[in-house]
C-alpha atoms as a printed R data frame, in Angstrom:
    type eleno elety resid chain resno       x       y      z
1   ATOM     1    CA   UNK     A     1 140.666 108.674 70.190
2   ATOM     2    CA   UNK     A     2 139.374 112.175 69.554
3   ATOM     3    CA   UNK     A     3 141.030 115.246 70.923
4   ATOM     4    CA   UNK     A     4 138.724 118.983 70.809
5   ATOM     5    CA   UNK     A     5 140.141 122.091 71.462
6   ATOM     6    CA   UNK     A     6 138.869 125.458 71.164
7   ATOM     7    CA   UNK     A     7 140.868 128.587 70.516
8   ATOM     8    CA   UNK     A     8 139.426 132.138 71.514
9   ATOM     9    CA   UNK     A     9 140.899 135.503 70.396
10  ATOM    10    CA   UNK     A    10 140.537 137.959 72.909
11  ATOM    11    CA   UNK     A    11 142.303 141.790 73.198
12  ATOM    12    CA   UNK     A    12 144.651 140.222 75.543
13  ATOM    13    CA   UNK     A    13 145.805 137.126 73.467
14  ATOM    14    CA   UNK     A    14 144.182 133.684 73.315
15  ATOM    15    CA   UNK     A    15 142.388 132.074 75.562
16  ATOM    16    CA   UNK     A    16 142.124 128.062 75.339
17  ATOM    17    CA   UNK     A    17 140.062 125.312 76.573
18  ATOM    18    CA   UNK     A    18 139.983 121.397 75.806
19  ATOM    19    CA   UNK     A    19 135.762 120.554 74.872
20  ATOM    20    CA   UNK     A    20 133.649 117.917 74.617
21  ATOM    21    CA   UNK     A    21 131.659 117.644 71.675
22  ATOM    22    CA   UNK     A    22 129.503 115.026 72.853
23  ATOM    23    CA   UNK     A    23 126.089 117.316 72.247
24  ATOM    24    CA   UNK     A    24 127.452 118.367 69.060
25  ATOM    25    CA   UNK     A    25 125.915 116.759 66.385
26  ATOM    26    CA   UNK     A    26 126.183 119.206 63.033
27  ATOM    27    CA   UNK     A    27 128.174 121.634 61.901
28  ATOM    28    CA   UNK     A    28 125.770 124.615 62.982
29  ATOM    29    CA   UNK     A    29 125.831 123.086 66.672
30  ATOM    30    CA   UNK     A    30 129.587 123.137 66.321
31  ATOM    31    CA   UNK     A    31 129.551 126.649 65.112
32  ATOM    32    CA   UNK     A    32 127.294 127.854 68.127
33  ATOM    33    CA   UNK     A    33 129.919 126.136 70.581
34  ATOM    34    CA   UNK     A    34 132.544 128.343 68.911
35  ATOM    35    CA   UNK     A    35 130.132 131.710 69.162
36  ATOM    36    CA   UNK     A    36 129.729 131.261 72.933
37  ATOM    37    CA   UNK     A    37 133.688 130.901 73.407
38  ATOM    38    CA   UNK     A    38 134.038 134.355 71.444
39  ATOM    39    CA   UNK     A    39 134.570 137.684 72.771
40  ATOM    40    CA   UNK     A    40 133.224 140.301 71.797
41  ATOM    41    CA   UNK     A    41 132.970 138.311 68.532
42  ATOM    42    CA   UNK     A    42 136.547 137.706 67.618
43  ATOM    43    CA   UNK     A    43 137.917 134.463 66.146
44  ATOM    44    CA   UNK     A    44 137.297 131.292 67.433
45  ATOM    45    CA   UNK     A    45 139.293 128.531 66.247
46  ATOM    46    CA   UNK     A    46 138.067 124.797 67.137
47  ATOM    47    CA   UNK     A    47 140.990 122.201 66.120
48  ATOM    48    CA   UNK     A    48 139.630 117.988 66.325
49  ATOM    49    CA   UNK     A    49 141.756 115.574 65.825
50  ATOM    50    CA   UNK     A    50 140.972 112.036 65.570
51  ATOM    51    CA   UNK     A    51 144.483 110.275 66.160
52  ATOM    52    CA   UNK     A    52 147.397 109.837 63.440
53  ATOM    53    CA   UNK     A    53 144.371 110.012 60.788
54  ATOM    54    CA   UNK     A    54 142.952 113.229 60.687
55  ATOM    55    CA   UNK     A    55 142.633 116.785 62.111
56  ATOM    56    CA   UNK     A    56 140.403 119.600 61.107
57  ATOM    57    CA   UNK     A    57 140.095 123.391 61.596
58  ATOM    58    CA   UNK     A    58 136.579 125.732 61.720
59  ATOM    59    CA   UNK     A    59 137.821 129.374 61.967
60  ATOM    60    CA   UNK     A    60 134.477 131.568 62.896
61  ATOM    61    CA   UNK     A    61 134.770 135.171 62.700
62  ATOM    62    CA   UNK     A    62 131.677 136.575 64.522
63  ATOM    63    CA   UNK     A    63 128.414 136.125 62.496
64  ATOM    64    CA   UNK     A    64 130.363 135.208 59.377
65  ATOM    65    CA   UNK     A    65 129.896 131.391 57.993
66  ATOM    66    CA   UNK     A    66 132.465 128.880 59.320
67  ATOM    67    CA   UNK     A    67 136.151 128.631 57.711
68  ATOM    68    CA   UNK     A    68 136.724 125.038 57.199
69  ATOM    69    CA   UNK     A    69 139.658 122.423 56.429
70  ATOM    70    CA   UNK     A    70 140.151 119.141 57.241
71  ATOM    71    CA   UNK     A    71 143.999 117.361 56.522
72  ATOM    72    CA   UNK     A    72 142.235 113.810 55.304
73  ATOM    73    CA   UNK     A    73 138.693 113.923 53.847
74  ATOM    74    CA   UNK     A    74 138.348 110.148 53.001
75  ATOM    75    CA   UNK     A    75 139.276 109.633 56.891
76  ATOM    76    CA   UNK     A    76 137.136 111.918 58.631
77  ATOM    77    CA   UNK     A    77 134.191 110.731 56.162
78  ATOM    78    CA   UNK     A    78 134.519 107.557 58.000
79  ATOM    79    CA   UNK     A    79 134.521 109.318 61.704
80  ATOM    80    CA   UNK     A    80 131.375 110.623 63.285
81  ATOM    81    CA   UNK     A    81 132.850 114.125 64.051
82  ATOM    82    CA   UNK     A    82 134.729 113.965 60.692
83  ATOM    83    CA   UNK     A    83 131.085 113.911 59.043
84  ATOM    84    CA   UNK     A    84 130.019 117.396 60.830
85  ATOM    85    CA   UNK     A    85 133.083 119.194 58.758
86  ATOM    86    CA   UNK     A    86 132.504 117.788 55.345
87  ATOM    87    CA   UNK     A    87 129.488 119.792 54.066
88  ATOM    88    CA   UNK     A    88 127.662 118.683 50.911
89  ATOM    89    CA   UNK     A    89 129.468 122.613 49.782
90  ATOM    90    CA   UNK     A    90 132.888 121.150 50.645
91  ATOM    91    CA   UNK     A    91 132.131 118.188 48.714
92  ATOM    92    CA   UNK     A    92 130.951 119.612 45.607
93  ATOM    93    CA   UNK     A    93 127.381 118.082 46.536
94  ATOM    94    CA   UNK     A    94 124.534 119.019 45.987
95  ATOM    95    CA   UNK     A    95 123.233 120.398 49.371
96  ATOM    96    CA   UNK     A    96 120.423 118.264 50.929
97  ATOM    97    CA   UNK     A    97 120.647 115.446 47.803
98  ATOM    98    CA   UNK     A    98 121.219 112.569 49.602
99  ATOM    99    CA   UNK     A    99 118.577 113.395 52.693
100 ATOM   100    CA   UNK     A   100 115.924 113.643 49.566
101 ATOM   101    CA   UNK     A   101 116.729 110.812 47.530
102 ATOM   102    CA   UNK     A   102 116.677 109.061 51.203
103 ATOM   103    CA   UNK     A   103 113.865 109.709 52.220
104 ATOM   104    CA   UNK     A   104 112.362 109.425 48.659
105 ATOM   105    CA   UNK     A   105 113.839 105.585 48.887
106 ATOM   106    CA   UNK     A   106 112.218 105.213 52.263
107 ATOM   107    CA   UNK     A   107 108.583 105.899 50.422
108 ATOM   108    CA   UNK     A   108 108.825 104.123 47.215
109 ATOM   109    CA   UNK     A   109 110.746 101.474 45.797
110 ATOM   110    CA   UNK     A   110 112.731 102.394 43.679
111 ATOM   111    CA   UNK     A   111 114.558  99.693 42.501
112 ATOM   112    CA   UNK     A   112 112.320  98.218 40.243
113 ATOM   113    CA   UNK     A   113 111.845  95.171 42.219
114 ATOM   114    CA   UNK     A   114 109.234  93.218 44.057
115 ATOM   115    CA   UNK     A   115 110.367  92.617 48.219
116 ATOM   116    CA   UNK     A   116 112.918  90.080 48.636
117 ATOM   117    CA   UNK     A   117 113.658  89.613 44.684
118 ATOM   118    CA   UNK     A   118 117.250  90.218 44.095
119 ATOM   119    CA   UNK     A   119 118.515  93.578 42.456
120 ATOM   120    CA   UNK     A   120 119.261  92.367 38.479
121 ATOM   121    CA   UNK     A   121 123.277  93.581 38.353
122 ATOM   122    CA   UNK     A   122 124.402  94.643 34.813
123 ATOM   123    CA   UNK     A   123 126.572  92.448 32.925
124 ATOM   124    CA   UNK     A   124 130.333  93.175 32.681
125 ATOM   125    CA   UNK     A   125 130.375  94.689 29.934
126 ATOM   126    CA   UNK     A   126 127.502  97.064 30.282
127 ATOM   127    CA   UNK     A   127 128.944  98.370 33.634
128 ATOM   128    CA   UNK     A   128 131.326 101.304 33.422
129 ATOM   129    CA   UNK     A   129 133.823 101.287 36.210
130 ATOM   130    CA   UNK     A   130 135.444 104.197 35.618
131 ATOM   131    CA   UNK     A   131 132.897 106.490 35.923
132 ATOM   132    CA   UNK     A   132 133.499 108.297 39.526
133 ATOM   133    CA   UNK     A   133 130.799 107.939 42.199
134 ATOM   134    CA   UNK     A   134 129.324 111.347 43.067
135 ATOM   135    CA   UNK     A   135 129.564 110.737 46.735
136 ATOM   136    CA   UNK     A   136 133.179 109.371 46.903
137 ATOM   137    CA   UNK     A   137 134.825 111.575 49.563
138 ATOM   138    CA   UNK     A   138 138.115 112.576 48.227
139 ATOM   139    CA   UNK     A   139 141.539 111.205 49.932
140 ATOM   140    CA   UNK     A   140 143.537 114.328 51.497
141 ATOM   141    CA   UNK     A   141 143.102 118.002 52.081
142 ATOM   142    CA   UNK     A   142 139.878 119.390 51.421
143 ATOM   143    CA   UNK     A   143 138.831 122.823 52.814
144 ATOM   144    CA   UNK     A   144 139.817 126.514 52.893
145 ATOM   145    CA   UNK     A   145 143.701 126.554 52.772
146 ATOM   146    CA   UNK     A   146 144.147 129.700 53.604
147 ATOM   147    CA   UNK     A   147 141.980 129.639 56.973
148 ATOM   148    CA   UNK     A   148 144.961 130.481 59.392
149 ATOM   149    CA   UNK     A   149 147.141 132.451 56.573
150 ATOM   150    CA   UNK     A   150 146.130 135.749 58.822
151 ATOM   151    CA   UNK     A   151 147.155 134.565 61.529
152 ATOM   152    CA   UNK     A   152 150.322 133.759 60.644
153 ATOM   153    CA   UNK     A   153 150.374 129.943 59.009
154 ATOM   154    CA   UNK     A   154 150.494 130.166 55.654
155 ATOM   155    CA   UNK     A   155 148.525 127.359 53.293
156 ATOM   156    CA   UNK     A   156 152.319 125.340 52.936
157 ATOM   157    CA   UNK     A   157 152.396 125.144 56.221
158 ATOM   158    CA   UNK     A   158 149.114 123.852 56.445
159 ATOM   159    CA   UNK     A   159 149.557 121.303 53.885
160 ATOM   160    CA   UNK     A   160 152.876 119.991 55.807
161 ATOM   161    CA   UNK     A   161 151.025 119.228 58.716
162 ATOM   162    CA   UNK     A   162 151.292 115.895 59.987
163 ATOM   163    CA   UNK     A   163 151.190 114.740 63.658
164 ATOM   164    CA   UNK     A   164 151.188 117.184 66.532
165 ATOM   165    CA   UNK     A   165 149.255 119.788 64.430
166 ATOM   166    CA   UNK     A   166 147.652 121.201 66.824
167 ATOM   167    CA   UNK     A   167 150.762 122.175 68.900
168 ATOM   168    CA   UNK     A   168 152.308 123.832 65.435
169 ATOM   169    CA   UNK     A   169 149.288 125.658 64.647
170 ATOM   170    CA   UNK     A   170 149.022 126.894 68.445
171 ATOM   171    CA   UNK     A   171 152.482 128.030 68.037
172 ATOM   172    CA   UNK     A   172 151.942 129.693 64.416
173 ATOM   173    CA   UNK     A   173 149.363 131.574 65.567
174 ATOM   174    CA   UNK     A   174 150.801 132.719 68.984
175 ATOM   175    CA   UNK     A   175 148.988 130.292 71.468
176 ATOM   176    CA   UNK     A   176 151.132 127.853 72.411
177 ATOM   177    CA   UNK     A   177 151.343 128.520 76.108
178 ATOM   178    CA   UNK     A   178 147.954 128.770 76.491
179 ATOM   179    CA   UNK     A   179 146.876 125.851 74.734
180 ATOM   180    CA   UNK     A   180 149.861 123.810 77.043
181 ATOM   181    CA   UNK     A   181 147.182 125.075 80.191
182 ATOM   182    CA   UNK     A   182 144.462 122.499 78.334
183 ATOM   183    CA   UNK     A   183 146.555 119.848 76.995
């Protein structure tokens, strides 16, 4: 179960609303959600949480590129709105690699093999196992720590996070009541 909330700053405090990300499909769509919640181009903060696995946190400051951190990267890789957060960037990836070498798979094959043959697999002893896979998603935090430091959660805090973040970072950063309006 998913839970979206959007945060906006305004000159009068925060104003919050529950969303549904349903049309959202990439990280720029998810950015241009934020945008039209802003005023007057303050921050926008959009909190997802998939339950007891993972939350994570876009900060967008006007025109500026999205803030991002996400408390478990290995478990949002393996959740659809997870996916939107973890840029190639965030990764360390190559940005756009995999949609080539895709799409270059897709045209030729290039396996080496006729259709239907089997792939030949190394033997044992030729394979090295301990070399990392370059598009392992790493277990944990991954992200900007210091996205809410500003506003009054520092990147300890962050880290500490477990359940109920949303509610602590709400509070940290002065919209608890507000958010309670949504919830």
């Amino acid at each position: 179960m998913y839970f979206a909330a959007l945060l906006a700053r305004t000159e009068d405090g925060w104003e919050a609303s529950d969303t549904e990300l349903d049309d959202v499909e990439t990280l720029s769509d998810l950015t241009d959600l934020a945008r039209e919640a802003s005023v007057d181009e303050d921050t926008v903060l959009v909190y997802i949480e998939q339950e007891d696995a993972w939350f994570g946190v876009v900060r967008v400051d006007g025109e500026e590129d999205p803030r991002i951190y996400v408390s478990d990267a290995s478990a949002a890789a393996r959740s659809s709105y997870g996916e939107i957060l973890l840029t190639d960037e965030m990764l360390g990836r190559e940005p756009g690699a995999e949609d080539e070498i895709a799409a270059l798979e897709e045209l030729v094959d290039l396996d080496g093999t006729e259709d239907g043959e089997p792939e030949p697999t190394a033997p044992a002893a030729d394979r090295d196992d301990d070399a990392p896979d370059p598009d392992a998603v790493p277990a944990g935090p991954i992200g900007e720590l210091g996205v809410l430091a500003d506003l009054g959660m520092s990147e300890k805090e962050l880290l500490t996070l477990q359940t109920d973040a949303l509610a602590e970072i709400a509070e940290a950063v002065g919209a608890a009541e507000v958010l309670e309006s949504v919830r």
